[in-house]
Amino acid sequence: MKIFNTLTGEKEEFKPIAKGEVKMYVCGVTVYDRCHMGHARAGVAFDFIYRSLETLGYKVTYVRNFTDVDDKIINRANERNISCDELVEENIKTFYEDMGALNLKKPTHEPRATQYISQMLKLIEELVDKGLAYESKGDIFYSVRSFPQYGKLSKKNIDDLEEGARVNINEDKRDPLDFALWKKAKDGEPKWESPWGEGRPGWHIECSAMSRELLGNNFDIHGGGKDLVFPHHENEIAQSQGACGCAPVNYWMHNGFVNINKEKMSKSLGNFFTIKDVIAKFDPEAVRLYLVSTHYRSPIDFADEYLAEAERTLDRFYATKLRASKLLPDGETAKADDKLMERFLDTLKDDFNGAMTVALLNEVITSINVCCDKFKKENSGHIKNLASLLSALDEIASVLGILYRDPAEYLESVKDKRLAERGTTREHVEEQIEKRNTAKADKDYVTADKIRDDLRKNGVLLKDSPNETTWVMMTRVSSAMGNGAQSV
RNA sequence: GGCACCGUAGCCAAGUGGUAAGGCCGCGGACUGCAAAUCCGCUAUCCCCAGUUCGAGUCUGGGCGGUGCCUCCA
């Protein structure tokens, strides 16, 4: 198996520390606000990696933290006139709602920073003892210059950084690049006892403390968004390695950014989307499908048309599943085809290639349809093959974290949602179909086609078969093709 | 200014040395009263230039274009 390691900038053969086991730590969220699409991207990316590792037979210990003490939390709580605790609880609750909608599996551990204060203090003491950190008026700073490898992960030269350093230099620091491990308590802020008086942790120390406590001084994989490479992960290395003397992490993995309509998602540009906003408009499963269709390291662009396309793709997947399951006798199962499974596992082994995995899934969907077509025509045989393809479909979809709903239920629920958006009802559609069937029986095709065209304008797509007429609802954008709406 | 990354068909997007995955759109066909769905077929030599190599989208150098990080950020 190969993993792209940020540390070396190359895909490397993965060698776990303990055979058959993987210890993975991924930076979760600072819970001061609702989750945005960047969190969704990171969440889904590492969820896919987590599932892939398990599918490849590794026993995975997956840690994803909550940072629940931080400047932003304190500021936001003050703005809203609530306690930090209230704010944190609220946002952890909505985190689970959002990530649950995106079908994220529960990690092995989900530590909160405030539960690891003693481990942080111990780590800081070790750093002070070793002369890598120093106290200054109740604050403790890490002395970046005393860690020779500083900049290795982000490939930055410490002197270049010095030149670019911002003007508001903290007088209490010996060097502008030094960063806080511990901050002296201020009024109205959360605080804990420490050997240097009351205070609270700095931003980076929690991840070093929690990963060490739960995974040890040296573990396999550490992940997060690309934006965390510097300074967060660089500082983590300085802290952890400074304390234990060994490299804390063997493989650093970083997911790419989210863009909105080709611009970086940011609050100042006004193109900032929460997960809640997006899944109110598009099916969360389609959002997940879209996220996982792009390689985790590449940037991903969000726009209505792309998500609508993902919805159409999801419709197709479920429609195929439903079609096949109707043909398959109850209890008929078969092992997934070996060749197919081998290709599948190979895509996972190649740095978790989600795009390639979705491509493979598309091939399987086509094969299933071919199989169904043949069965329909010849009315015999192909059952074993169909069952085998469905098994393959389920295995692949399960790693991607999609197609977990009952196909019929999915298709019906989507119908209701889209009917409501169109302001029409099932009763109306059924009524029109009745009328049309009467016209068809009379061979009055002009009337029949008129009814069909009118329904289509409302997003209703009719499908005639010899004995019945079924219908589906188009997604919003597909039925208004060409107007390029891109508002997400 | 420093440091990274990216530039593949109308659009989205895989692919780190051997003659370009997949999806959307489009076109042709099978099927259909006509459609829809489904299936079959068609649609690129990979920003430009030079080099390394038997062979490069894939490596090296230069150029052009775009993005990110250097400050809180998934």
Coordinates of C-alpha atoms (C1' of nucleotides) in Angstrom, one line a residue:
Chain A
M1 CA 0.0 0.0 0.0
K2 CA 1.2 3.5 -0.8
I3 CA 0.5 6.7 1.0
F4 CA 1.5 10.2 0.0
N5 CA 3.5 11.6 2.8
T6 CA 3.6 15.4 3.2
L7 CA 6.9 15.0 5.0
T8 CA 8.7 13.7 1.9
G9 CA 6.3 15.0 -0.7
E10 CA 6.2 11.5 -2.2
K11 CA 4.0 8.5 -2.4
E12 CA 5.7 5.9 -0.1
E13 CA 5.2 2.3 0.6
F14 CA 3.3 2.1 3.9
K15 CA 5.0 0.2 6.7
P16 CA 2.9 0.0 9.8
I17 CA 4.7 0.2 13.2
A18 CA 2.9 -2.9 14.3
K19 CA 2.1 -5.5 11.7
G20 CA -1.5 -5.4 10.6
E21 CA -2.3 -2.4 12.8
V22 CA -2.6 1.3 12.1
K23 CA -2.7 4.1 14.6
M24 CA -4.2 7.3 13.1
Y25 CA -4.8 10.7 14.5
V26 CA -6.8 13.3 12.6
C27 CA -7.3 16.9 13.7
G28 CA -11.0 17.4 14.3
V29 CA -12.7 20.7 14.8
T30 CA -12.5 23.7 17.1
V31 CA -16.1 23.8 18.3
Y32 CA -16.9 27.5 18.2
D33 CA -19.3 27.5 15.3
R34 CA -21.3 25.2 13.0
C35 CA -19.2 23.0 10.7
H36 CA -18.6 24.3 7.2
M37 CA -17.8 22.4 3.9
G38 CA -14.1 22.3 4.7
H39 CA -14.9 20.2 7.8
A40 CA -17.1 18.0 5.6
R41 CA -14.3 17.5 3.2
A42 CA -11.7 16.6 5.8
G43 CA -14.3 14.5 7.7
V44 CA -15.3 12.5 4.6
A45 CA -11.7 12.2 3.3
F46 CA -10.4 10.6 6.5
D47 CA -13.6 8.5 7.0
F48 CA -12.9 7.0 3.5
I49 CA -9.3 6.4 4.5
Y50 CA -10.5 4.8 7.8
R51 CA -12.9 2.5 6.0
S52 CA -10.2 1.7 3.4
L53 CA -7.7 0.7 6.0
E54 CA -10.2 -1.6 7.6
T55 CA -11.2 -3.1 4.3
L56 CA -7.6 -3.8 3.6
G57 CA -7.4 -5.8 6.8
Y58 CA -5.8 -3.4 9.2
K59 CA -6.9 -3.1 12.8
V60 CA -7.3 0.7 13.0
T61 CA -7.2 2.9 16.1
Y62 CA -8.6 6.1 14.8
V63 CA -8.5 9.2 17.0
R64 CA -10.4 12.4 16.0
N65 CA -10.3 15.2 18.6
F66 CA -12.5 18.1 19.6
T67 CA -10.6 21.3 20.5
D68 CA -12.8 22.8 23.1
V69 CA -10.6 25.5 24.6
D70 CA -9.3 28.3 22.4
D71 CA -9.4 32.0 21.7
K72 CA -12.2 31.7 19.2
I73 CA -14.4 29.8 21.6
I74 CA -13.9 32.3 24.3
N75 CA -14.6 35.2 22.0
R76 CA -17.7 33.7 20.5
A77 CA -19.1 32.7 23.9
N78 CA -18.5 36.3 25.1
E79 CA -20.2 37.7 22.0
R80 CA -23.2 35.5 22.5
N81 CA -23.3 36.0 26.2
I82 CA -23.2 32.3 27.0
S83 CA -20.6 30.2 28.7
C84 CA -17.9 28.4 26.8
D85 CA -19.4 25.1 28.0
E86 CA -22.7 25.9 26.5
L87 CA -21.1 27.0 23.2
V88 CA -19.0 23.8 23.1
E89 CA -21.9 21.5 23.8
E90 CA -24.1 23.2 21.2
N91 CA -21.5 22.8 18.5
I92 CA -20.5 19.3 19.4
K93 CA -24.2 18.4 19.1
T94 CA -24.5 20.0 15.6
F95 CA -21.2 18.4 14.6
Y96 CA -22.7 15.0 15.1
E97 CA -25.9 16.0 13.2
D98 CA -23.8 17.3 10.2
M99 CA -21.3 14.5 10.2
G100 CA -24.0 11.9 10.8
A101 CA -25.8 13.1 7.7
L102 CA -22.6 12.6 5.8
N103 CA -22.4 9.0 7.2
L104 CA -19.1 9.3 9.0
K105 CA -18.2 6.3 11.1
K106 CA -17.5 6.7 14.7
P107 CA -13.7 6.9 15.4
T108 CA -12.2 4.7 18.1
H109 CA -11.6 7.7 20.3
E110 CA -13.0 11.3 20.3
P111 CA -11.0 13.1 23.0
R112 CA -11.7 16.6 24.1
A113 CA -8.8 18.9 24.8
T114 CA -10.1 19.9 28.2
Q115 CA -10.0 16.3 29.4
Y116 CA -6.3 16.2 28.8
I117 CA -5.0 19.2 30.6
S118 CA -2.8 17.2 32.9
Q119 CA -1.1 15.4 30.0
M120 CA -0.5 18.8 28.4
L121 CA 1.0 20.2 31.5
K122 CA 3.3 17.2 31.8
L123 CA 4.4 17.6 28.2
I124 CA 5.1 21.3 28.8
E125 CA 7.1 20.6 31.9
E126 CA 9.2 18.2 29.9
L127 CA 9.8 20.8 27.3
V128 CA 10.7 23.4 29.9
D129 CA 13.1 20.9 31.6
K130 CA 14.8 20.2 28.3
G131 CA 15.3 23.9 27.7
L132 CA 13.0 23.9 24.6
A133 CA 10.4 26.1 26.3
Y134 CA 10.6 29.0 28.7
E135 CA 8.4 31.0 31.0
S136 CA 7.7 34.6 30.6
K137 CA 5.3 36.5 32.9
G138 CA 3.1 33.4 33.4
D139 CA 3.0 32.4 29.7
I140 CA 5.1 29.5 28.5
F141 CA 6.6 29.7 25.0
Y142 CA 8.2 27.1 22.8
S143 CA 11.6 28.2 21.6
V144 CA 11.5 27.5 17.9
R145 CA 15.2 28.2 17.4
S146 CA 16.1 25.4 19.8
F147 CA 14.4 22.8 17.6
P148 CA 16.8 22.3 14.6
Q149 CA 14.3 20.5 12.4
Y150 CA 11.7 23.2 12.6
G151 CA 10.1 23.8 9.2
K152 CA 10.8 20.3 7.9
L153 CA 7.1 19.4 7.3
S154 CA 6.0 22.7 5.7
K155 CA 9.4 23.0 3.9
K156 CA 10.0 26.4 5.3
N157 CA 13.2 28.0 6.2
I158 CA 13.2 29.5 9.6
D159 CA 15.0 32.7 8.5
D160 CA 12.5 33.3 5.7
L161 CA 9.7 33.0 8.2
E162 CA 11.5 35.5 10.4
E163 CA 11.5 38.0 7.6
G164 CA 7.8 37.6 7.0
A165 CA 6.9 37.8 10.6
R166 CA 4.1 40.2 11.5
V167 CA 4.7 43.5 13.2
N168 CA 2.8 43.0 16.4
I169 CA 5.6 41.2 18.0
N170 CA 4.9 40.0 21.5
E171 CA 7.4 41.7 23.9
D172 CA 7.3 38.6 26.1
K173 CA 8.7 36.3 23.4
R174 CA 12.4 35.8 22.9
D175 CA 11.8 35.3 19.2
P176 CA 8.8 36.3 17.1
L177 CA 8.4 32.8 15.9
D178 CA 8.0 31.3 19.3
F179 CA 4.5 30.1 20.1
A180 CA 2.5 29.7 23.3
L181 CA 2.2 26.4 25.0
W182 CA 0.4 27.8 28.0
K183 CA -1.3 31.2 28.4
K184 CA -1.7 33.0 31.7
A185 CA -5.2 33.2 33.0
K186 CA -7.3 36.3 32.2
D187 CA -10.5 37.3 33.8
G188 CA -13.6 35.5 32.6
E189 CA -11.6 32.8 30.7
P190 CA -11.5 29.1 31.5
K191 CA -8.5 28.3 33.6
W192 CA -6.6 25.5 35.2
E193 CA -3.9 25.2 37.9
S194 CA -0.4 24.8 36.6
P195 CA 3.2 25.0 38.0
W196 CA 3.3 28.5 36.6
G197 CA 0.0 29.7 38.0
E198 CA -3.5 29.6 36.6
G199 CA -3.8 29.5 32.9
R200 CA -5.0 27.6 29.8
P201 CA -3.3 25.7 27.0
G202 CA -2.1 27.3 23.7
W203 CA -3.5 26.1 20.4
H204 CA -1.2 23.3 19.4
I205 CA -0.3 21.5 22.5
E206 CA -3.6 19.6 22.8
C207 CA -3.0 17.5 19.8
S208 CA 0.5 16.5 20.9
A209 CA -0.8 15.6 24.3
M210 CA -3.9 13.6 23.2
S211 CA -2.1 11.7 20.4
R212 CA 0.7 10.7 22.8
E213 CA -1.8 9.6 25.5
L214 CA -4.0 7.6 23.1
L215 CA -1.5 6.4 20.5
G216 CA 1.9 6.7 22.0
N217 CA 5.1 8.6 21.2
N218 CA 5.3 7.3 17.7
F219 CA 2.3 6.4 15.6
D220 CA 1.5 5.7 11.9
I221 CA -0.6 8.4 10.4
H222 CA -1.5 11.9 11.3
G223 CA -4.1 13.8 9.1
G224 CA -5.8 17.0 8.7
G225 CA -6.5 19.8 6.2
K226 CA -3.7 21.3 4.1
D227 CA -4.1 24.5 6.0
L228 CA -2.9 22.8 9.2
V229 CA 0.5 22.0 7.8
F230 CA 1.8 25.3 9.0
P231 CA 1.9 26.2 11.7
H232 CA -0.3 23.7 13.6
H233 CA 1.4 20.4 12.5
E234 CA 4.8 21.9 12.3
N235 CA 4.4 23.0 15.9
E236 CA 3.0 19.7 16.9
I237 CA 6.2 18.0 15.6
A238 CA 8.3 20.5 17.5
Q239 CA 6.4 19.8 20.7
S240 CA 6.2 16.0 20.5
Q241 CA 9.6 15.4 19.1
G242 CA 11.1 17.9 21.5
A243 CA 9.6 16.0 24.4
C244 CA 10.2 12.4 23.4
G245 CA 13.2 12.7 21.2
C246 CA 11.6 10.7 18.4
A247 CA 9.6 11.6 15.3
P248 CA 6.0 11.3 16.5
V249 CA 4.4 10.5 13.1
N250 CA 5.5 8.3 10.2
Y251 CA 3.1 9.5 7.6
W252 CA 1.5 12.9 7.4
M253 CA -1.6 13.2 5.3
H254 CA -3.4 16.3 4.2
N255 CA -6.6 16.8 2.3
G256 CA -7.1 19.6 -0.2
F257 CA -9.2 22.7 0.0
V258 CA -12.8 23.5 -0.8
N259 CA -13.5 26.1 -3.4
I260 CA -16.9 27.7 -4.1
N261 CA -17.5 28.5 -7.8
K262 CA -13.7 28.4 -8.3
E263 CA -12.9 30.8 -5.5
K264 CA -11.5 29.9 -2.2
M265 CA -14.2 29.5 0.3
S266 CA -13.9 32.3 2.8
K267 CA -16.0 34.4 5.0
S268 CA -14.7 37.6 3.6
L269 CA -15.7 36.6 0.0
G270 CA -19.2 35.8 1.3
N271 CA -19.1 32.3 -0.2
F272 CA -18.9 30.5 3.1
F273 CA -21.2 27.5 3.4
T274 CA -22.0 25.4 6.4
I275 CA -22.8 21.7 6.0
K276 CA -26.3 22.5 7.2
D277 CA -26.9 25.0 4.3
V278 CA -25.7 22.6 1.7
I279 CA -27.6 19.5 2.9
A280 CA -30.8 21.5 3.2
K281 CA -30.6 21.9 -0.6
F282 CA -28.9 18.7 -1.7
D283 CA -29.2 15.2 -0.5
P284 CA -26.3 14.6 2.0
E285 CA -25.5 11.3 0.4
A286 CA -25.0 13.1 -2.9
V287 CA -22.8 15.6 -1.1
R288 CA -20.7 12.7 0.2
L289 CA -20.6 11.1 -3.3
Y290 CA -19.4 14.3 -4.7
L291 CA -16.7 14.7 -2.0
V292 CA -15.4 11.2 -2.4
S293 CA -15.3 11.4 -6.2
T294 CA -12.4 13.8 -6.2
H295 CA -9.0 12.6 -4.9
Y296 CA -8.6 13.7 -1.3
R297 CA -5.5 15.7 -2.0
S298 CA -6.9 17.7 -4.9
P299 CA -8.9 20.9 -4.4
I300 CA -12.6 20.5 -4.9
D301 CA -15.0 23.0 -6.3
F302 CA -18.5 23.4 -5.2
A303 CA -21.3 24.7 -7.4
D304 CA -25.0 23.8 -7.7
E305 CA -24.5 22.1 -11.0
Y306 CA -21.9 19.7 -9.7
L307 CA -24.0 18.7 -6.7
A308 CA -27.1 18.3 -8.9
E309 CA -25.0 16.0 -11.1
A310 CA -24.1 14.0 -8.1
E311 CA -27.8 13.7 -7.2
R312 CA -28.5 12.4 -10.7
T313 CA -25.7 9.9 -10.4
L314 CA -27.0 8.8 -7.0
D315 CA -30.5 8.4 -8.6
R316 CA -28.9 6.2 -11.2
F317 CA -27.1 4.0 -8.7
Y318 CA -30.1 3.4 -6.6
A319 CA -32.4 2.8 -9.7
T320 CA -30.0 0.2 -10.9
K321 CA -29.8 -1.4 -7.4
L322 CA -33.6 -1.5 -7.2
R323 CA -33.9 -2.9 -10.7
A324 CA -31.4 -5.7 -10.0
S325 CA -32.8 -6.6 -6.6
K326 CA -36.3 -7.0 -8.1
L327 CA -34.9 -9.6 -10.6
L328 CA -32.9 -11.5 -7.9
P329 CA -34.8 -14.3 -6.1
D330 CA -34.9 -13.8 -2.3
G331 CA -31.8 -15.2 -0.6
E332 CA -29.8 -15.5 -3.8
T333 CA -26.2 -14.4 -3.1
A334 CA -22.8 -14.9 -4.6
K335 CA -19.3 -14.0 -3.8
A336 CA -18.0 -10.8 -5.4
D337 CA -15.9 -11.5 -8.5
D338 CA -12.2 -11.9 -7.5
K339 CA -10.8 -9.9 -10.4
L340 CA -13.1 -7.0 -9.7
M341 CA -12.2 -7.1 -6.0
E342 CA -8.6 -7.1 -6.8
R343 CA -8.9 -4.0 -8.9
F344 CA -10.9 -2.4 -6.1
L345 CA -8.4 -3.1 -3.4
D346 CA -5.6 -1.9 -5.7
T347 CA -7.3 1.5 -6.0
L348 CA -7.5 1.7 -2.2
K349 CA -3.9 0.7 -1.9
D350 CA -2.8 3.5 -4.2
D351 CA -3.0 6.3 -1.8
F352 CA -6.8 5.9 -1.3
N353 CA -7.8 6.8 -4.8
G354 CA -11.5 7.7 -4.3
A355 CA -12.0 9.0 -7.8
M356 CA -10.8 5.7 -9.2
T357 CA -13.0 3.8 -6.8
V358 CA -16.0 5.7 -8.0
A359 CA -15.0 5.0 -11.6
L360 CA -15.0 1.3 -10.7
L361 CA -18.4 1.6 -9.1
N362 CA -19.7 3.1 -12.3
E363 CA -18.3 0.2 -14.3
V364 CA -20.1 -2.2 -11.9
I365 CA -23.3 -0.3 -12.3
T366 CA -23.1 -0.6 -16.1
S367 CA -22.4 -4.3 -15.8
I368 CA -25.4 -4.8 -13.6
N369 CA -27.6 -3.0 -16.1
V370 CA -26.2 -5.1 -18.9
C371 CA -27.0 -8.2 -16.9
C372 CA -30.5 -7.0 -16.2
D373 CA -31.1 -6.3 -19.9
K374 CA -29.9 -9.7 -20.8
F375 CA -32.1 -11.3 -18.2
K376 CA -35.1 -9.4 -19.4
K377 CA -34.4 -10.5 -23.0
E378 CA -33.6 -14.1 -22.3
N379 CA -35.6 -14.5 -19.1
S380 CA -33.2 -17.0 -17.7
G381 CA -29.6 -17.4 -16.6
H382 CA -27.3 -14.6 -15.4
I383 CA -28.7 -14.8 -11.9
K384 CA -25.4 -15.9 -10.3
N385 CA -23.5 -13.2 -12.2
L386 CA -26.0 -10.6 -11.1
A387 CA -25.7 -11.6 -7.5
S388 CA -21.9 -11.5 -7.7
L389 CA -22.0 -8.0 -9.2
L390 CA -24.4 -6.8 -6.5
S391 CA -22.0 -8.2 -3.9
A392 CA -19.2 -6.2 -5.5
L393 CA -21.3 -3.1 -5.6
D394 CA -22.1 -3.4 -1.9
E395 CA -18.5 -3.8 -1.0
I396 CA -17.3 -0.9 -3.0
A397 CA -20.2 1.4 -2.0
S398 CA -19.6 0.6 1.6
V399 CA -16.1 1.8 1.6
L400 CA -17.2 5.0 -0.2
G401 CA -19.9 5.3 2.4
I402 CA -22.8 5.5 0.0
L403 CA -25.7 3.4 -1.1
Y404 CA -26.6 2.4 2.4
R405 CA -30.3 3.1 2.1
D406 CA -33.0 0.9 0.8
P407 CA -33.2 1.7 -2.9
A408 CA -37.0 1.9 -3.0
E409 CA -37.2 4.0 0.1
Y410 CA -34.5 6.3 -1.3
L411 CA -36.2 6.8 -4.6
E412 CA -39.6 7.4 -2.9
S413 CA -38.2 9.9 -0.4
V414 CA -36.4 11.8 -3.2
K415 CA -39.7 11.9 -5.1
D416 CA -41.5 13.5 -2.1
K417 CA -38.8 16.1 -1.6
R418 CA -38.7 17.1 -5.2
L419 CA -42.5 17.1 -5.6
A420 CA -42.6 19.5 -2.7
E421 CA -40.0 21.8 -4.3
R422 CA -42.1 21.8 -7.4
G423 CA -45.3 22.5 -5.5
T424 CA -47.1 19.5 -6.9
T425 CA -48.4 16.3 -5.5
R426 CA -48.4 12.6 -6.1
E427 CA -52.2 12.7 -6.6
H428 CA -51.9 15.2 -9.3
V429 CA -49.2 13.2 -11.1
E430 CA -51.2 9.9 -10.8
E431 CA -54.3 11.7 -12.1
Q432 CA -52.5 13.0 -15.1
I433 CA -51.1 9.5 -15.8
E434 CA -54.6 8.1 -15.7
K435 CA -55.8 10.6 -18.2
R436 CA -52.8 9.9 -20.4
N437 CA -53.4 6.2 -20.3
T438 CA -56.9 6.7 -21.4
A439 CA -55.7 8.8 -24.3
K440 CA -53.1 6.2 -25.2
A441 CA -55.7 3.4 -25.1
D442 CA -57.6 5.5 -27.6
K443 CA -54.4 6.0 -29.6
D444 CA -54.8 9.7 -29.0
Y445 CA -51.1 10.3 -29.0
V446 CA -51.4 14.1 -29.3
T447 CA -53.2 14.4 -26.0
A448 CA -50.9 11.7 -24.4
D449 CA -47.8 13.6 -25.5
K450 CA -49.2 16.9 -24.3
I451 CA -49.8 15.5 -20.8
R452 CA -46.3 14.0 -20.8
D453 CA -44.7 17.3 -21.8
D454 CA -46.6 19.3 -19.3
L455 CA -45.6 16.9 -16.5
R456 CA -42.0 17.2 -17.7
K457 CA -42.1 20.9 -17.3
N458 CA -42.8 20.2 -13.6
G459 CA -39.8 17.9 -13.4
V460 CA -41.9 14.7 -13.7
L461 CA -40.4 12.1 -16.1
L462 CA -42.6 9.4 -17.4
K463 CA -41.4 5.9 -18.3
D464 CA -43.8 3.7 -20.3
S465 CA -43.4 -0.1 -20.1
P466 CA -45.8 -2.6 -21.7
N467 CA -48.0 -2.9 -18.6
E468 CA -47.5 0.2 -16.6
T469 CA -46.3 3.8 -16.6
T470 CA -43.8 4.7 -13.9
W471 CA -42.3 8.1 -13.1
V472 CA -39.4 9.8 -11.5
M473 CA -38.6 13.3 -10.4
M474 CA -35.7 15.1 -12.0
T475 CA -33.4 17.1 -9.9
R476 CA -33.8 20.9 -9.9
V477 CA -30.9 21.8 -12.2
S478 CA -31.2 18.9 -14.6
S479 CA -34.7 20.1 -15.5
A480 CA -33.5 23.7 -16.0
M481 CA -30.4 22.7 -17.8
G482 CA -28.3 25.4 -19.4
N483 CA -29.1 28.4 -17.1
G484 CA -25.9 27.7 -15.1
A485 CA -27.3 28.5 -11.7
Q486 CA -24.3 28.3 -9.3
S487 CA -25.4 29.5 -6.0
V488 CA -25.1 26.4 -3.8
Chain B
rG1 C1' 9.5 38.9 -1.3
rG2 C1' 10.1 33.5 0.5
rC3 C1' 8.1 28.4 0.0
rA4 C1' 4.8 24.8 -2.0
rC5 C1' 1.2 23.0 -5.5
rC6 C1' -1.4 22.9 -10.1
rG7 C1' -2.3 23.5 -15.8
rU8 C1' -5.4 16.4 -19.1
rA9 C1' -11.5 16.4 -24.2
rG10 C1' -17.2 21.6 -24.2
rC11 C1' -17.4 20.8 -18.5
rC12 C1' -15.9 17.8 -13.9
rA13 C1' -11.9 14.5 -13.0
rA14 C1' -8.2 9.9 -12.5
rG15 C1' -3.5 8.6 -14.3
rU16 C1' 4.7 9.8 -11.4
rG17 C1' 8.3 5.9 -17.9
rG18 C1' 5.5 2.0 -22.2
rU19 C1' 1.3 4.2 -26.8
rA20 C1' -4.8 8.6 -22.2
rA21 C1' -10.0 5.6 -16.0
rG22 C1' -14.8 7.3 -14.9
rG23 C1' -18.9 10.9 -15.0
rC24 C1' -21.8 15.1 -17.3
rC25 C1' -23.0 17.3 -22.0
rG26 C1' -23.3 16.3 -27.4
rC27 C1' -23.8 13.0 -31.9
rG28 C1' -25.2 8.1 -34.2
rG29 C1' -27.7 3.3 -33.2
rA30 C1' -30.7 -0.7 -30.5
rC31 C1' -35.3 -0.6 -27.7
rU32 C1' -40.2 2.5 -27.9
rG33 C1' -46.6 4.6 -30.9
rC34 C1' -43.2 8.7 -29.9
rA35 C1' -40.4 9.3 -25.5
rA36 C1' -37.9 8.2 -20.9
rA37 C1' -34.8 4.6 -18.6
rU38 C1' -31.1 1.0 -20.2
rC39 C1' -27.5 -0.8 -23.5
rC40 C1' -23.9 -0.3 -27.8
rG41 C1' -20.8 3.0 -30.7
rC42 C1' -18.3 8.0 -31.5
rU43 C1' -15.7 12.5 -29.3
rA44 C1' -8.3 14.4 -26.2
rU45 C1' -1.8 12.9 -27.5
rC46 C1' -2.2 15.7 -22.1
rC47 C1' -0.3 24.9 -21.6
rC48 C1' 4.4 26.2 -24.7
rC49 C1' 9.8 25.3 -25.7
rA50 C1' 14.2 22.5 -25.0
rG51 C1' 16.5 18.2 -22.9
rU52 C1' 17.2 12.9 -20.6
rU53 C1' 15.4 8.0 -22.5
rC54 C1' 14.5 2.7 -27.1
rG55 C1' 10.1 5.2 -25.2
rA56 C1' 7.4 11.0 -21.2
rG57 C1' 1.0 13.5 -19.7
rU58 C1' 4.3 11.0 -16.3
rC59 C1' 11.7 12.8 -15.2
rU60 C1' 15.1 17.6 -15.9
rG61 C1' 15.6 22.9 -17.2
rG62 C1' 13.3 27.4 -19.1
rG63 C1' 8.8 30.1 -20.2
rC64 C1' 3.5 31.4 -19.9
rG65 C1' -1.0 30.9 -16.9
rG66 C1' -3.6 29.7 -12.2
rU67 C1' -3.8 28.6 -6.9
rG68 C1' -2.4 28.0 -1.9
rC69 C1' 0.8 28.8 2.5
rC70 C1' 4.0 32.4 5.1
rU71 C1' -1.8 35.4 10.4
rC72 C1' -7.1 32.1 12.9
rC73 C1' -8.7 28.3 9.5
rA74 C1' -10.6 21.3 7.4

